Amino acid sequence: MSESTDDIEILIALMAKLPGLGPRSARRAVLHLIRKRALLLTPLADSMSQVAISARECLNCGNVGTSEICDICLDENRANGELCVVEDVGDLWAMERAAVFKGRYHVLGGTLSALDAIGPEELRIPRLADRVTAEAINEVILALNVTIDGQTTAHYIADQLQGQVKLTTLAQGVPIGGELDYLDDGTITAALRARKEI
Amino acid sequence: MSESTDDIEILIALMAKLPGLGPRSARRAVLHLIRKRALLLTPLADSMSQVAISARECLNCGNVGTSEICDICLDENRANGELCVVEDVGDLWAMERAAVFKGRYHVLGGTLSALDAIGPEELRIPRLADRVTAEAINEVILALNVTIDGQTTAHYIADQLQGQVKLTTLAQGVPIGGELDYLDDGTITAALRARKEI
Ligand SMILES: [Zn+2]
Ligand SMILES: [Zn+2]
C-alpha cells in the first residue's frame, strides 16, 4: 500500500486481523481512529495496553477478568449449588447477558476433539469434579454448544460425574448447529428455564 | 456488564465505537485480543500509540501520513500536471488501490453543505487555486462522490477555476449515489480512463 506510510500500514494490517474486520473495513477503522485521535485512538491504545497487562483467567472457573479469582466466583450470592459448564468465555458472557442464571460457571476452554488431539487434560475438565465437591454443587448444567464436539464433550463429562450430582442440559430450543454466543437472550432464557435432567 | 471487570468493559465500550463493530462484535474482538495477547493485543496497543503520535495531514494535499509533506507530494514522478480532487483520504486510498492515476491529489476534507454551515473556508478549497499555479497543473480531475453535496462542491470548484486550467470529472460509470471508497478497482479505472471535460 504505497498510499500510506509505514506506521499506518502496520496498524491497518493489525486491525485486519480482528474478527469481523477485513482489509477494507480495517482501513476505514484506521482513518476513523486518526480523525478521532484524542477521543478514540489514544484512549484505545491506553486501554489495550492496560488490558494486555491486567487480563487473566480466573484460577477457579476460567472466566476472563483482572484478578486471580473472578467477581462471579467471589460472589457468595452465587454459591447456590448450581454450576453451569460452558465451552468458552464468550458463552459465559452470553449467559450473563440473558441474566437468568444465578449460579457459577466452569469454562472448559474448548471441546474434546480426537482430530485436534484435544483430550480432557487440555481442557478444564479434571478440575470440574473437584469443584463439585469443594463448592457443594448439587446441579451441573451442561450448556455446551449443540455441535458434534460440544455434545461429545457433554457426554464425556456426564459419564465422569454420573451419580455424584444432578446433571442437566439446556432444553431443546437451542437450534441444531447453533452456538450460544449467537443466540438472542430470550432463547437462552427459555432454554435454561426448560432444562431437563440427563 | 457485570460479567467482566472494569478494564475489559472499558476496552469493549471503546472498540464498539469503531465503524463496522457493534457491541456484540466488539466483545468478540476483545476476547480474541485477550487470547492473542502477545501476537495481537500488545502489538496493536503499541501501533495505535505510535500512530497517535506520528499520524498527520500532509500540509500540501491533506493526505494522511507520518511526515509534514506526504510521499505522493514528495514524489517528483507524480508532478505530471494532473491534480485529482477528492473529498476525503478514504477516496484517495481507493484511487491509489486502482493504481491508474499517476498525478497528485487534493483532499478537500468534506463537501460544501449549507445545512451544516460548511463553506469553502472550512474545506481545503482556497489552497487549491494556489496549487494549480505553484505546481503547474494543467488538468484538475474533480473526483467527488456522485451525491448532491459532492456535485454542488464540484460545480463550485469548477466555477472558481474556470479558464485557468482544464477541468474534468470521472466518467459516468460511478453509480448514482455511489461513493468512491465502496467501488471496485475496475470501475474506478474505467471511470478515470473515460473521464470527460466539463
Ligand atoms: Zn471465576
Ligand atoms: Zn501530500
Short mmCIF file of C-alpha atoms and ligand atoms in Angstrom, two decimals:
data_model
loop_
_atom_site.label_atom_id
_atom_site.label_comp_id
_atom_site.label_asym_id
_atom_site.label_seq_id
_atom_site.Cartn_x
_atom_site.Cartn_y
_atom_site.Cartn_z
CA MET A 1 0.00 0.00 0.00
CA SER A 2 2.07 2.89 -1.27
CA GLU A 3 -0.67 5.34 -0.30
CA SER A 4 0.13 5.41 3.41
CA THR A 5 3.35 5.38 5.35
CA ASP A 6 4.76 2.57 7.45
CA ASP A 7 3.20 3.21 10.88
CA ILE A 8 -0.25 3.47 9.38
CA GLU A 9 0.21 0.42 7.14
CA ILE A 10 1.26 -1.62 10.17
CA LEU A 11 -1.83 -0.52 12.10
CA ILE A 12 -4.12 -1.37 9.17
CA ALA A 13 -2.54 -4.84 8.88
CA LEU A 14 -3.01 -5.49 12.61
CA MET A 15 -6.60 -4.23 12.64
CA ALA A 16 -7.41 -6.51 9.70
CA LYS A 17 -6.64 -9.48 11.98
CA LEU A 18 -9.62 -8.70 14.21
CA PRO A 19 -12.65 -10.95 13.73
CA GLY A 20 -15.31 -9.09 11.74
CA LEU A 21 -12.89 -6.66 10.07
CA GLY A 22 -11.47 -7.30 6.59
CA PRO A 23 -8.72 -5.27 4.90
CA ARG A 24 -11.15 -2.62 3.63
CA SER A 25 -13.02 -2.15 6.90
CA ALA A 26 -9.67 -2.10 8.73
CA ARG A 27 -8.58 0.85 6.57
CA ARG A 28 -11.87 2.59 7.26
CA ALA A 29 -11.47 1.98 11.00
CA VAL A 30 -7.90 3.33 10.99
CA LEU A 31 -8.95 6.52 9.19
CA HIS A 32 -11.73 6.93 11.74
CA LEU A 33 -9.20 6.44 14.56
CA ILE A 34 -6.83 9.04 13.12
CA ARG A 35 -9.69 11.54 12.81
CA LYS A 36 -10.74 10.82 16.41
CA ARG A 37 -7.20 10.78 17.79
CA ALA A 38 -7.83 12.34 21.20
CA LEU A 39 -11.32 10.90 21.65
CA LEU A 40 -10.73 7.34 20.48
CA LEU A 41 -7.24 6.40 19.20
CA THR A 42 -5.23 7.37 22.29
CA PRO A 43 -7.82 6.04 24.80
CA LEU A 44 -8.00 2.78 22.83
CA ALA A 45 -4.20 2.39 22.77
CA ASP A 46 -4.07 3.03 26.54
CA SER A 47 -6.97 0.67 27.23
CA MET A 48 -5.36 -2.12 25.19
CA SER A 49 -2.04 -1.68 26.99
CA GLN A 50 -3.88 -1.84 30.30
CA VAL A 51 -5.83 -4.98 29.37
CA ALA A 52 -2.66 -6.61 28.00
CA ILE A 53 -1.21 -6.21 31.50
CA SER A 54 -4.25 -6.92 33.63
CA ALA A 55 -6.40 -9.52 31.84
CA ARG A 56 -6.16 -13.02 33.27
CA GLU A 57 -8.11 -16.22 33.52
CA CYS A 58 -9.87 -16.90 36.83
CA LEU A 59 -7.93 -19.70 38.53
CA ASN A 60 -11.20 -21.26 39.66
CA CYS A 61 -13.54 -21.13 36.68
CA GLY A 62 -11.59 -19.88 33.63
CA ASN A 63 -13.63 -16.68 33.21
CA VAL A 64 -11.63 -13.69 31.94
CA GLY A 65 -11.18 -10.83 34.39
CA THR A 66 -8.49 -8.77 36.04
CA SER A 67 -8.00 -10.65 39.30
CA GLU A 68 -6.84 -14.15 40.28
CA ILE A 69 -10.40 -15.13 41.18
CA CYS A 70 -13.22 -13.55 39.15
CA ASP A 71 -16.13 -11.48 40.51
CA ILE A 72 -18.61 -14.31 39.95
CA CYS A 73 -16.51 -16.84 41.89
CA LEU A 74 -16.02 -14.30 44.69
CA ASP A 75 -19.75 -13.51 44.92
CA GLU A 76 -21.17 -15.60 47.79
CA ASN A 77 -24.71 -14.96 46.50
CA ARG A 78 -23.85 -17.10 43.50
CA ALA A 79 -22.88 -20.11 45.63
CA ASN A 80 -26.37 -21.60 45.14
CA GLY A 81 -25.26 -25.15 44.32
CA GLU A 82 -25.68 -24.70 40.54
CA LEU A 83 -22.71 -24.89 38.21
CA CYS A 84 -23.03 -24.11 34.50
CA VAL A 85 -20.39 -25.67 32.23
CA VAL A 86 -19.66 -23.71 29.02
CA GLU A 87 -17.11 -24.06 26.24
CA ASP A 88 -15.61 -20.60 26.33
CA VAL A 89 -15.81 -17.15 27.87
CA GLY A 90 -17.98 -15.82 25.04
CA ASP A 91 -20.63 -18.37 26.05
CA LEU A 92 -20.38 -17.32 29.71
CA TRP A 93 -20.90 -13.69 28.66
CA ALA A 94 -23.90 -14.70 26.54
CA MET A 95 -25.43 -16.48 29.59
CA GLU A 96 -24.79 -13.40 31.75
CA ARG A 97 -26.46 -11.12 29.20
CA ALA A 98 -29.59 -13.29 29.43
CA ALA A 99 -29.37 -12.60 33.20
CA VAL A 100 -31.36 -15.69 34.11
CA PHE A 101 -28.71 -17.94 35.69
CA LYS A 102 -27.75 -17.14 39.28
CA GLY A 103 -25.12 -19.80 39.96
CA ARG A 104 -21.47 -20.13 38.98
CA TYR A 105 -19.68 -21.19 35.81
CA HIS A 106 -16.99 -23.55 34.67
CA VAL A 107 -15.31 -22.58 31.40
CA LEU A 108 -13.78 -25.60 29.64
CA GLY A 109 -11.72 -23.62 27.16
CA GLY A 110 -12.87 -25.70 24.17
CA THR A 111 -14.24 -29.14 23.39
CA LEU A 112 -12.78 -32.60 23.21
CA SER A 113 -11.57 -33.33 19.69
CA ALA A 114 -9.88 -36.51 18.53
CA LEU A 115 -8.97 -34.79 15.27
CA ASP A 116 -7.13 -31.93 17.01
CA ALA A 117 -5.76 -34.23 19.76
CA ILE A 118 -7.60 -32.28 22.47
CA GLY A 119 -8.24 -34.57 25.45
CA PRO A 120 -9.67 -33.82 28.93
CA GLU A 121 -6.23 -32.69 30.20
CA GLU A 122 -6.07 -29.96 27.54
CA LEU A 123 -9.39 -28.58 28.82
CA ARG A 124 -10.50 -27.50 32.31
CA ILE A 125 -12.20 -30.88 32.83
CA PRO A 126 -10.14 -32.50 35.65
CA ARG A 127 -10.86 -29.51 37.89
CA LEU A 128 -14.62 -29.87 37.43
CA ALA A 129 -15.04 -32.88 39.75
CA ASP A 130 -13.00 -31.10 42.45
CA ARG A 131 -15.29 -28.08 42.27
CA VAL A 132 -18.43 -30.21 42.55
CA THR A 133 -17.17 -31.42 45.94
CA ALA A 134 -15.44 -28.26 47.19
CA GLU A 135 -18.31 -25.93 46.33
CA ALA A 136 -21.12 -28.31 47.37
CA ILE A 137 -22.60 -28.32 43.87
CA ASN A 138 -25.87 -30.23 43.55
CA GLU A 139 -26.63 -29.49 39.88
CA VAL A 140 -24.26 -29.29 36.92
CA ILE A 141 -25.86 -27.70 33.85
CA LEU A 142 -24.03 -28.75 30.69
CA ALA A 143 -24.54 -25.70 28.46
CA LEU A 144 -22.29 -26.78 25.61
CA ASN A 145 -22.91 -25.86 22.01
CA VAL A 146 -25.20 -28.20 20.08
CA THR A 147 -22.42 -29.32 17.77
CA ILE A 148 -20.88 -32.78 17.45
CA ASP A 149 -17.79 -31.84 19.51
CA GLY A 150 -19.92 -30.00 22.08
CA GLN A 151 -22.23 -32.96 22.59
CA THR A 152 -19.34 -35.46 22.69
CA THR A 153 -17.78 -33.36 25.43
CA ALA A 154 -21.08 -33.14 27.34
CA HIS A 155 -21.44 -36.93 27.26
CA TYR A 156 -17.85 -37.39 28.46
CA ILE A 157 -18.43 -35.07 31.41
CA ALA A 158 -21.80 -36.67 32.18
CA ASP A 159 -20.06 -40.06 32.36
CA GLN A 160 -17.44 -38.67 34.76
CA LEU A 161 -19.94 -37.07 37.13
CA GLN A 162 -22.79 -39.61 36.90
CA GLY A 163 -24.12 -40.45 40.38
CA GLN A 164 -22.25 -37.60 42.13
CA VAL A 165 -24.55 -34.75 41.16
CA LYS A 166 -27.73 -33.94 39.26
CA LEU A 167 -26.85 -33.40 35.59
CA THR A 168 -28.95 -31.28 33.24
CA THR A 169 -28.61 -29.79 29.80
CA LEU A 170 -30.22 -26.74 28.27
CA ALA A 171 -33.61 -27.57 26.77
CA GLN A 172 -34.05 -28.20 23.11
CA GLY A 173 -34.65 -24.76 21.82
CA VAL A 174 -31.01 -24.21 21.10
CA PRO A 175 -31.08 -24.76 17.34
CA ILE A 176 -29.06 -27.65 15.90
CA GLY A 177 -25.59 -26.40 14.97
CA GLY A 178 -26.30 -23.25 16.94
CA GLU A 179 -23.72 -21.58 19.14
CA LEU A 180 -24.79 -19.93 22.39
CA ASP A 181 -22.86 -16.77 21.71
CA TYR A 182 -25.04 -16.04 18.66
CA LEU A 183 -28.42 -16.62 20.33
CA ASP A 184 -30.75 -13.90 21.49
CA ASP A 185 -31.29 -13.55 25.23
CA GLY A 186 -34.88 -14.80 25.10
CA THR A 187 -33.88 -18.11 23.53
CA ILE A 188 -31.21 -18.64 26.16
CA THR A 189 -33.65 -17.78 28.94
CA ALA A 190 -36.31 -20.19 27.60
CA ALA A 191 -33.77 -22.98 27.10
CA LEU A 192 -32.44 -22.58 30.64
CA ARG A 193 -35.90 -22.48 32.27
CA ALA A 194 -36.95 -25.66 30.40
CA ARG A 195 -33.70 -27.51 31.13
CA LYS A 196 -34.10 -31.26 31.64
CA GLU A 197 -32.26 -33.89 33.58
CA ILE A 198 -29.96 -36.16 31.59
CA MET B 1 -21.90 -5.88 32.01
CA SER B 2 -21.31 -7.49 35.37
CA GLU B 3 -19.59 -10.42 33.71
CA SER B 4 -16.26 -8.69 33.16
CA THR B 5 -14.22 -6.27 35.21
CA ASP B 6 -13.63 -2.60 34.59
CA ASP B 7 -10.56 -2.60 32.31
CA ILE B 8 -12.16 -5.08 29.96
CA GLU B 9 -15.54 -3.30 29.97
CA ILE B 10 -13.81 -0.05 29.06
CA LEU B 11 -12.00 -1.71 26.16
CA ILE B 12 -15.24 -3.28 24.88
CA ALA B 13 -17.01 0.10 25.02
CA LEU B 14 -14.18 1.79 23.09
CA MET B 15 -13.99 -0.97 20.47
CA ALA B 16 -17.76 -0.69 19.93
CA LYS B 17 -17.15 2.88 18.69
CA LEU B 18 -15.24 1.62 15.65
CA PRO B 19 -17.14 1.70 12.36
CA GLY B 20 -18.28 -1.81 11.47
CA LEU B 21 -18.19 -3.17 15.04
CA GLY B 22 -21.33 -3.26 17.21
CA PRO B 23 -21.43 -4.12 20.92
CA ARG B 24 -21.52 -7.87 20.27
CA SER B 25 -18.71 -7.94 17.71
CA ALA B 26 -16.69 -5.64 19.97
CA ARG B 27 -16.95 -8.22 22.78
CA ARG B 28 -15.91 -10.94 20.37
CA ALA B 29 -12.95 -8.87 19.20
CA VAL B 30 -11.83 -8.17 22.77
CA LEU B 31 -11.94 -11.87 23.70
CA HIS B 32 -9.89 -12.59 20.57
CA LEU B 33 -7.39 -9.89 21.59
CA ILE B 34 -7.04 -11.31 25.11
CA ARG B 35 -6.44 -14.79 23.69
CA LYS B 36 -3.81 -13.41 21.30
CA ARG B 37 -2.20 -11.10 23.83
CA ALA B 38 1.44 -11.34 22.68
CA LEU B 39 0.65 -11.77 19.00
CA LEU B 40 -2.05 -9.13 18.57
CA LEU B 41 -3.16 -7.14 21.65
CA THR B 42 0.23 -5.75 22.68
CA PRO B 43 1.39 -5.05 19.09
CA LEU B 44 -1.94 -3.32 18.38
CA ALA B 45 -1.69 -1.16 21.52
CA ASP B 46 1.87 -0.17 20.58
CA SER B 47 0.93 0.50 16.96
CA MET B 48 -2.01 2.70 17.99
CA SER B 49 0.19 4.68 20.39
CA GLN B 50 2.72 5.15 17.59
CA VAL B 51 0.11 6.29 15.06
CA ALA B 52 -1.47 8.61 17.65
CA ILE B 53 1.91 10.34 17.83
CA SER B 54 3.02 10.19 14.22
CA ALA B 55 -0.10 10.50 12.03
CA ARG B 56 -0.57 13.91 10.45
CA GLU B 57 -2.21 15.55 7.48
CA CYS B 58 0.07 16.48 4.59
CA LEU B 59 0.37 20.29 4.64
CA ASN B 60 0.16 20.35 0.86
CA CYS B 61 -2.64 17.96 -0.08
CA GLY B 62 -4.39 16.76 3.10
CA ASN B 63 -3.41 13.08 2.68
CA VAL B 64 -2.74 11.25 5.93
CA GLY B 65 0.83 10.17 6.53
CA THR B 66 3.61 10.49 9.05
CA SER B 67 5.54 13.46 7.66
CA GLU B 68 4.76 17.15 7.04
CA ILE B 69 4.61 16.52 3.30
CA CYS B 70 3.31 13.12 2.16
CA ASP B 71 5.13 10.61 -0.05
CA ILE B 72 2.93 11.39 -3.05
CA CYS B 73 3.60 15.14 -2.84
CA LEU B 74 7.34 14.47 -2.44
CA ASP B 75 7.44 12.11 -5.46
CA GLU B 76 8.69 14.16 -8.43
CA ASN B 77 7.46 11.44 -10.80
CA ARG B 78 3.93 12.39 -9.83
CA ALA B 79 4.36 16.04 -10.84
CA ASN B 80 2.77 15.32 -14.23
CA GLY B 81 0.44 18.32 -14.32
CA GLU B 82 -2.62 16.31 -13.22
CA LEU B 83 -4.34 17.02 -9.92
CA CYS B 84 -7.18 14.82 -8.64
CA VAL B 85 -9.57 16.46 -6.15
CA VAL B 86 -11.25 14.06 -3.70
CA GLU B 87 -13.49 14.52 -0.68
CA ASP B 88 -11.52 12.57 1.87
CA VAL B 89 -8.49 10.37 2.45
CA GLY B 90 -10.53 7.17 2.04
CA ASP B 91 -11.27 8.27 -1.54
CA LEU B 92 -7.58 8.97 -2.18
CA TRP B 93 -6.72 5.47 -0.92
CA ALA B 94 -9.44 3.98 -3.18
CA MET B 95 -7.90 5.79 -6.19
CA GLU B 96 -4.43 4.54 -5.23
CA ARG B 97 -5.69 0.97 -4.94
CA ALA B 98 -6.94 1.23 -8.53
CA ALA B 99 -3.33 2.25 -9.38
CA VAL B 100 -4.37 4.02 -12.59
CA PHE B 101 -3.81 7.69 -11.67
CA LYS B 102 -0.21 8.92 -11.78
CA GLY B 103 -0.62 12.55 -10.71
CA ARG B 104 -1.16 14.20 -7.34
CA TYR B 105 -4.18 14.68 -5.11
CA HIS B 106 -6.00 17.42 -3.28
CA VAL B 107 -8.11 16.21 -0.34
CA LEU B 108 -10.92 18.65 0.46
CA GLY B 109 -11.80 17.16 3.83
CA GLY B 110 -15.54 17.07 3.10
CA THR B 111 -18.10 18.80 0.89
CA LEU B 112 -19.80 22.17 0.94
CA SER B 113 -23.02 21.97 2.91
CA ALA B 114 -25.39 24.86 3.57
CA LEU B 115 -27.21 22.72 6.11
CA ASP B 116 -24.08 22.05 8.17
CA ALA B 117 -22.69 25.55 7.55
CA ILE B 118 -19.62 24.17 5.77
CA GLY B 119 -18.28 26.79 3.36
CA PRO B 120 -15.10 26.84 1.22
CA GLU B 121 -13.01 28.10 4.16
CA GLU B 122 -13.91 25.03 6.22
CA LEU B 123 -12.55 22.82 3.43
CA ARG B 124 -9.15 22.77 1.68
CA ILE B 125 -10.60 24.80 -1.23
CA PRO B 126 -8.75 28.14 -1.03
CA ARG B 127 -5.40 26.32 -1.29
CA LEU B 128 -6.46 24.57 -4.50
CA ALA B 129 -6.04 27.61 -6.80
CA ASP B 130 -2.58 28.26 -5.31
CA ARG B 131 -1.51 24.71 -6.08
CA VAL B 132 -2.73 24.94 -9.69
CA THR B 133 -0.28 27.81 -10.21
CA ALA B 134 2.58 26.66 -7.96
CA GLU B 135 2.65 23.11 -9.29
CA ALA B 136 2.00 24.00 -12.96
CA ILE B 137 -1.19 21.94 -13.04
CA ASN B 138 -2.85 21.71 -16.46
CA GLU B 139 -5.71 19.36 -15.59
CA VAL B 140 -7.85 19.21 -12.44
CA ILE B 141 -9.89 16.00 -12.18
CA LEU B 142 -12.90 16.51 -9.90
CA ALA B 143 -13.34 13.01 -8.44
CA LEU B 144 -16.04 13.87 -5.94
CA ASN B 145 -18.74 11.46 -4.90
CA VAL B 146 -21.87 11.42 -7.09
CA THR B 147 -24.06 12.79 -4.30
CA ILE B 148 -25.86 16.14 -4.14
CA ASP B 149 -23.24 17.69 -1.84
CA GLY B 150 -20.39 16.20 -3.87
CA GLN B 151 -21.72 17.58 -7.14
CA THR B 152 -22.52 21.00 -5.61
CA THR B 153 -18.93 21.16 -4.42
CA ALA B 154 -17.60 20.10 -7.84
CA HIS B 155 -19.59 22.88 -9.52
CA TYR B 156 -18.35 25.44 -7.02
CA ILE B 157 -14.71 24.46 -7.66
CA ALA B 158 -15.28 24.39 -11.42
CA ASP B 159 -16.61 27.97 -11.25
CA GLN B 160 -13.54 29.06 -9.30
CA LEU B 161 -11.00 27.51 -11.67
CA GLN B 162 -12.82 28.03 -15.00
CA GLY B 163 -10.43 29.37 -17.65
CA GLN B 164 -7.28 28.73 -15.58
CA VAL B 165 -6.96 25.00 -16.17
CA LYS B 166 -8.58 22.07 -17.96
CA LEU B 167 -11.36 20.66 -15.74
CA THR B 168 -12.58 17.08 -15.96
CA THR B 169 -14.78 14.75 -13.95
CA LEU B 170 -14.73 10.99 -13.69
CA ALA B 171 -16.86 9.38 -16.42
CA GLN B 172 -20.36 8.23 -15.77
CA GLY B 173 -19.79 4.72 -14.58
CA VAL B 174 -19.68 5.79 -10.99
CA PRO B 175 -23.19 4.74 -9.95
CA ILE B 176 -25.61 7.46 -8.83
CA GLY B 177 -25.39 7.83 -5.07
CA GLY B 178 -22.21 5.77 -5.14
CA GLU B 179 -19.17 6.57 -3.04
CA LEU B 180 -15.70 6.02 -4.46
CA ASP B 181 -14.47 4.23 -1.39
CA TYR B 182 -17.00 1.40 -1.96
CA LEU B 183 -16.27 0.85 -5.65
CA ASP B 184 -14.20 -1.95 -7.05
CA ASP B 185 -10.88 -1.05 -8.67
CA GLY B 186 -12.09 -1.88 -12.18
CA THR B 187 -14.97 0.61 -12.01
CA ILE B 188 -12.64 3.33 -10.79
CA THR B 189 -10.12 2.53 -13.54
CA ALA B 190 -12.80 2.60 -16.26
CA ALA B 191 -14.30 5.83 -14.93
CA LEU B 192 -10.91 7.55 -14.83
CA ARG B 193 -9.90 6.38 -18.35
CA ALA B 194 -13.21 7.66 -19.81
CA ARG B 195 -13.09 10.98 -17.94
CA LYS B 196 -14.59 13.90 -19.84
CA GLU B 197 -14.02 17.62 -19.91
CA ILE B 198 -16.60 19.74 -18.08
ZN ZN C 1 -14.20 -17.47 38.32
ZN ZN C 2 0.51 15.42 0.14
#
